[in-house]
Amino acid sequence: MRRSSAHLYLFAAAAALSLAACKPAPAPAPDAQAPAATTPAAPAPEQAAPAEAPAAVTPAQFAGKVWEVKDSSSVEKGTTYAFLDGGTLIIDGPGGTPLQAQWTFDAGQLTMIEEGQKYPTDILKLDANEFRIRSHNPGEPVEVLLVPAADQTLPKAQP
């Protein structure tokens, strides 16, 4: 029984790798002499465009500012994120107690560290009006759209 389970696992792994390596054949070029189709083509399924990371992001573009959640798949709207110089991150949800965490930025990679757990975080977009991130939390990644927090002062890190 043990041997057949191992064989099934190996077969499944090989099949998955084979399928991942397959590329669809390119569509033939339209022929100018071919008659026009009379039936409408089925619409192609929508695919999410891959998010492109901003070029040459530096911590100075997002640190030392208070950002507010405008939209997220799981973070409450109105929660603020303050990336303090020196690597302190303060997250404050509406009606909650602020959480003091850490952040690092090394070789272009942002990592948020909450309660000792490291979360690699993709910077999807960053400009003066928008800071869009994807945090790779356990389970599904969490996307957060942050905007500059109006009338918010930069909090101080606790010792």
PDB file of C-alpha atoms in Angstrom:
ATOM      1  CA  MET A   1       0.000   0.000   0.000  1.00  0.00           C
ATOM      2  CA  ARG A   2       2.793   2.369   0.863  1.00  0.00           C
ATOM      3  CA  ARG A   3       4.518   1.766  -2.475  1.00  0.00           C
ATOM      4  CA  SER A   4       1.403   2.558  -4.543  1.00  0.00           C
ATOM      5  CA  SER A   5       0.837   5.796  -2.606  1.00  0.00           C
ATOM      6  CA  ALA A   6       4.388   6.879  -3.384  1.00  0.00           C
ATOM      7  CA  HIS A   7       3.865   6.030  -7.059  1.00  0.00           C
ATOM      8  CA  LEU A   8       0.627   8.021  -7.163  1.00  0.00           C
ATOM      9  CA  TYR A   9       2.383  10.995  -5.558  1.00  0.00           C
ATOM     10  CA  LEU A  10       5.254  10.827  -8.052  1.00  0.00           C
ATOM     11  CA  PHE A  11       2.814  10.507 -10.958  1.00  0.00           C
ATOM     12  CA  ALA A  12       0.792  13.501  -9.723  1.00  0.00           C
ATOM     13  CA  ALA A  13       3.931  15.595  -9.261  1.00  0.00           C
ATOM     14  CA  ALA A  14       5.222  14.669 -12.727  1.00  0.00           C
ATOM     15  CA  ALA A  15       1.838  15.433 -14.293  1.00  0.00           C
ATOM     16  CA  ALA A  16       1.671  18.810 -12.573  1.00  0.00           C
ATOM     17  CA  LEU A  17       5.173  19.713 -13.759  1.00  0.00           C
ATOM     18  CA  SER A  18       4.368  18.590 -17.299  1.00  0.00           C
ATOM     19  CA  LEU A  19       1.210  20.684 -17.412  1.00  0.00           C
ATOM     20  CA  ALA A  20       2.995  23.709 -15.983  1.00  0.00           C
ATOM     21  CA  ALA A  21       5.590  23.480 -18.751  1.00  0.00           C
ATOM     22  CA  CYS A  22       2.966  23.384 -21.529  1.00  0.00           C
ATOM     23  CA  LYS A  23       2.475  26.571 -23.476  1.00  0.00           C
ATOM     24  CA  PRO A  24      -0.529  27.207 -25.675  1.00  0.00           C
ATOM     25  CA  ALA A  25       0.161  27.309 -29.416  1.00  0.00           C
ATOM     26  CA  PRO A  26       0.234  30.829 -30.832  1.00  0.00           C
ATOM     27  CA  ALA A  27      -2.895  31.884 -32.655  1.00  0.00           C
ATOM     28  CA  PRO A  28      -2.527  31.856 -36.425  1.00  0.00           C
ATOM     29  CA  ALA A  29      -2.105  35.246 -38.063  1.00  0.00           C
ATOM     30  CA  PRO A  30      -5.314  36.527 -39.621  1.00  0.00           C
ATOM     31  CA  ASP A  31      -5.455  35.903 -43.350  1.00  0.00           C
ATOM     32  CA  ALA A  32      -6.424  38.968 -45.367  1.00  0.00           C
ATOM     33  CA  GLN A  33      -8.057  36.714 -48.017  1.00  0.00           C
ATOM     34  CA  ALA A  34     -10.215  34.769 -45.529  1.00  0.00           C
ATOM     35  CA  PRO A  35     -13.892  35.739 -45.366  1.00  0.00           C
ATOM     36  CA  ALA A  36     -15.081  37.495 -42.234  1.00  0.00           C
ATOM     37  CA  ALA A  37     -16.752  35.307 -39.635  1.00  0.00           C
ATOM     38  CA  THR A  38     -20.496  35.732 -39.395  1.00  0.00           C
ATOM     39  CA  THR A  39     -20.839  34.589 -35.796  1.00  0.00           C
ATOM     40  CA  PRO A  40     -19.355  36.639 -32.978  1.00  0.00           C
ATOM     41  CA  ALA A  41     -16.439  35.066 -31.183  1.00  0.00           C
ATOM     42  CA  ALA A  42     -16.911  34.145 -27.558  1.00  0.00           C
ATOM     43  CA  PRO A  43     -15.334  36.726 -25.266  1.00  0.00           C
ATOM     44  CA  ALA A  44     -12.018  35.713 -23.789  1.00  0.00           C
ATOM     45  CA  PRO A  45     -12.099  35.059 -20.051  1.00  0.00           C
ATOM     46  CA  GLU A  46     -10.953  38.053 -18.051  1.00  0.00           C
ATOM     47  CA  GLN A  47      -7.556  37.730 -16.502  1.00  0.00           C
ATOM     48  CA  ALA A  48      -6.164  39.982 -13.843  1.00  0.00           C
ATOM     49  CA  ALA A  49      -3.336  42.027 -15.240  1.00  0.00           C
ATOM     50  CA  PRO A  50      -0.116  41.316 -13.400  1.00  0.00           C
ATOM     51  CA  ALA A  51       0.672  44.154 -11.062  1.00  0.00           C
ATOM     52  CA  GLU A  52       3.919  45.821 -11.872  1.00  0.00           C
ATOM     53  CA  ALA A  53       6.053  46.965  -8.981  1.00  0.00           C
ATOM     54  CA  PRO A  54       7.077  50.578  -9.164  1.00  0.00           C
ATOM     55  CA  ALA A  55      10.593  51.113 -10.420  1.00  0.00           C
ATOM     56  CA  ALA A  56      13.262  51.999  -7.864  1.00  0.00           C
ATOM     57  CA  VAL A  57      11.136  52.212  -4.723  1.00  0.00           C
ATOM     58  CA  THR A  58      12.891  53.650  -1.689  1.00  0.00           C
ATOM     59  CA  PRO A  59      11.695  53.702   1.925  1.00  0.00           C
ATOM     60  CA  ALA A  60      11.666  57.511   1.784  1.00  0.00           C
ATOM     61  CA  GLN A  61       8.620  57.236  -0.494  1.00  0.00           C
ATOM     62  CA  PHE A  62       6.425  55.552   2.146  1.00  0.00           C
ATOM     63  CA  ALA A  63       8.200  55.930   5.524  1.00  0.00           C
ATOM     64  CA  GLY A  64       7.666  58.893   7.813  1.00  0.00           C
ATOM     65  CA  LYS A  65       4.031  59.151   6.705  1.00  0.00           C
ATOM     66  CA  VAL A  66       0.668  57.953   7.962  1.00  0.00           C
ATOM     67  CA  TRP A  67      -1.310  55.913   5.448  1.00  0.00           C
ATOM     68  CA  GLU A  68      -4.992  54.999   5.775  1.00  0.00           C
ATOM     69  CA  VAL A  69      -6.725  51.897   4.402  1.00  0.00           C
ATOM     70  CA  LYS A  70      -9.117  52.914   1.654  1.00  0.00           C
ATOM     71  CA  ASP A  71      -9.852  49.385   0.434  1.00  0.00           C
ATOM     72  CA  SER A  72      -8.759  45.874   1.393  1.00  0.00           C
ATOM     73  CA  SER A  73      -9.796  42.261   1.160  1.00  0.00           C
ATOM     74  CA  SER A  74      -9.459  41.824   4.931  1.00  0.00           C
ATOM     75  CA  VAL A  75      -8.143  44.957   6.667  1.00  0.00           C
ATOM     76  CA  GLU A  76     -10.769  47.288   8.103  1.00  0.00           C
ATOM     77  CA  LYS A  77     -11.263  50.528   6.195  1.00  0.00           C
ATOM     78  CA  GLY A  78      -9.857  53.467   8.185  1.00  0.00           C
ATOM     79  CA  THR A  79      -7.019  51.452   9.752  1.00  0.00           C
ATOM     80  CA  THR A  80      -3.795  53.463   9.671  1.00  0.00           C
ATOM     81  CA  TYR A  81      -0.271  52.297   8.935  1.00  0.00           C
ATOM     82  CA  ALA A  82       2.670  54.467   9.990  1.00  0.00           C
ATOM     83  CA  PHE A  83       6.064  53.280   8.723  1.00  0.00           C
ATOM     84  CA  LEU A  84       8.417  55.111  11.069  1.00  0.00           C
ATOM     85  CA  ASP A  85      12.054  55.709  10.266  1.00  0.00           C
ATOM     86  CA  GLY A  86      14.174  53.038  11.899  1.00  0.00           C
ATOM     87  CA  GLY A  87      11.830  50.142  11.095  1.00  0.00           C
ATOM     88  CA  THR A  88       8.917  50.612  13.505  1.00  0.00           C
ATOM     89  CA  LEU A  89       5.438  50.033  12.058  1.00  0.00           C
ATOM     90  CA  ILE A  90       2.374  51.227  13.954  1.00  0.00           C
ATOM     91  CA  ILE A  91      -0.980  49.812  12.848  1.00  0.00           C
ATOM     92  CA  ASP A  92      -4.062  51.390  14.389  1.00  0.00           C
ATOM     93  CA  GLY A  93      -7.555  50.138  13.602  1.00  0.00           C
ATOM     94  CA  PRO A  94     -10.701  52.151  14.274  1.00  0.00           C
ATOM     95  CA  GLY A  95     -11.645  51.685  17.923  1.00  0.00           C
ATOM     96  CA  GLY A  96      -8.704  49.375  18.596  1.00  0.00           C
ATOM     97  CA  THR A  97      -5.410  49.507  20.431  1.00  0.00           C
ATOM     98  CA  PRO A  98      -2.440  50.419  18.229  1.00  0.00           C
ATOM     99  CA  LEU A  99      -0.144  47.517  17.376  1.00  0.00           C
ATOM    100  CA  GLN A 100       3.569  48.255  17.313  1.00  0.00           C
ATOM    101  CA  ALA A 101       5.285  46.060  14.741  1.00  0.00           C
ATOM    102  CA  GLN A 102       8.380  46.300  12.556  1.00  0.00           C
ATOM    103  CA  TRP A 103       9.189  46.666   8.888  1.00  0.00           C
ATOM    104  CA  THR A 104      12.314  46.090   6.833  1.00  0.00           C
ATOM    105  CA  PHE A 105      13.238  47.029   3.300  1.00  0.00           C
ATOM    106  CA  ASP A 106      16.122  45.051   1.856  1.00  0.00           C
ATOM    107  CA  ALA A 107      17.115  44.782  -1.820  1.00  0.00           C
ATOM    108  CA  GLY A 108      13.773  46.246  -2.898  1.00  0.00           C
ATOM    109  CA  GLN A 109      11.695  43.846  -0.751  1.00  0.00           C
ATOM    110  CA  LEU A 110       9.360  45.172   1.944  1.00  0.00           C
ATOM    111  CA  THR A 111       8.729  42.839   4.880  1.00  0.00           C
ATOM    112  CA  MET A 112       6.225  43.583   7.644  1.00  0.00           C
ATOM    113  CA  ILE A 113       6.808  41.819  10.959  1.00  0.00           C
ATOM    114  CA  GLU A 114       3.819  41.547  13.292  1.00  0.00           C
ATOM    115  CA  GLU A 115       4.159  39.766  16.623  1.00  0.00           C
ATOM    116  CA  GLY A 116       7.343  38.037  15.413  1.00  0.00           C
ATOM    117  CA  GLN A 117       5.749  36.752  12.181  1.00  0.00           C
ATOM    118  CA  LYS A 118       7.391  37.967   8.947  1.00  0.00           C
ATOM    119  CA  TYR A 119       5.143  38.794   6.004  1.00  0.00           C
ATOM    120  CA  PRO A 120       6.885  39.435   2.659  1.00  0.00           C
ATOM    121  CA  THR A 121       4.980  42.341   1.139  1.00  0.00           C
ATOM    122  CA  ASP A 122       4.825  43.271  -2.532  1.00  0.00           C
ATOM    123  CA  ILE A 123       4.614  46.953  -3.388  1.00  0.00           C
ATOM    124  CA  LEU A 124       2.142  46.999  -6.259  1.00  0.00           C
ATOM    125  CA  LYS A 125       1.918  50.774  -6.680  1.00  0.00           C
ATOM    126  CA  LEU A 126       3.455  53.715  -4.887  1.00  0.00           C
ATOM    127  CA  ASP A 127       3.077  57.408  -5.571  1.00  0.00           C
ATOM    128  CA  ALA A 128       2.124  60.497  -3.560  1.00  0.00           C
ATOM    129  CA  ASN A 129      -1.576  59.539  -3.564  1.00  0.00           C
ATOM    130  CA  GLU A 130      -1.581  55.743  -3.380  1.00  0.00           C
ATOM    131  CA  PHE A 131       0.365  52.945  -1.704  1.00  0.00           C
ATOM    132  CA  ARG A 132      -0.961  49.564  -2.850  1.00  0.00           C
ATOM    133  CA  ILE A 133       0.562  46.481  -1.196  1.00  0.00           C
ATOM    134  CA  ARG A 134       0.030  42.710  -1.145  1.00  0.00           C
ATOM    135  CA  SER A 135       1.046  41.058   2.131  1.00  0.00           C
ATOM    136  CA  HIS A 136       1.753  37.331   1.926  1.00  0.00           C
ATOM    137  CA  ASN A 137       0.005  36.281   5.124  1.00  0.00           C
ATOM    138  CA  PRO A 138      -0.784  32.641   5.910  1.00  0.00           C
ATOM    139  CA  GLY A 139      -3.611  31.507   3.662  1.00  0.00           C
ATOM    140  CA  GLU A 140      -4.502  34.010   0.979  1.00  0.00           C
ATOM    141  CA  PRO A 141      -2.371  37.103   0.313  1.00  0.00           C
ATOM    142  CA  VAL A 142      -3.969  40.317   1.592  1.00  0.00           C
ATOM    143  CA  GLU A 143      -4.167  43.310  -0.726  1.00  0.00           C
ATOM    144  CA  VAL A 144      -4.418  46.752   0.835  1.00  0.00           C
ATOM    145  CA  LEU A 145      -4.938  50.107  -0.848  1.00  0.00           C
ATOM    146  CA  LEU A 146      -3.501  52.850   1.359  1.00  0.00           C
ATOM    147  CA  VAL A 147      -3.898  56.591   0.821  1.00  0.00           C
ATOM    148  CA  PRO A 148      -2.336  59.467   2.754  1.00  0.00           C
ATOM    149  CA  ALA A 149      -4.202  59.857   6.059  1.00  0.00           C
ATOM    150  CA  ALA A 150      -5.667  63.335   6.302  1.00  0.00           C
ATOM    151  CA  ASP A 151      -5.125  65.204   9.580  1.00  0.00           C
ATOM    152  CA  GLN A 152      -3.060  62.370  11.136  1.00  0.00           C
ATOM    153  CA  THR A 153       0.136  63.107  12.986  1.00  0.00           C
ATOM    154  CA  LEU A 154       2.977  60.632  12.886  1.00  0.00           C
ATOM    155  CA  PRO A 155       2.834  58.506  16.065  1.00  0.00           C
ATOM    156  CA  LYS A 156       5.864  57.894  18.239  1.00  0.00           C
ATOM    157  CA  ALA A 157       7.363  54.455  18.756  1.00  0.00           C
ATOM    158  CA  GLN A 158       7.097  53.037  22.260  1.00  0.00           C
ATOM    159  CA  PRO A 159      10.345  51.894  23.895  1.00  0.00           C
TER     160      PRO A 159
END
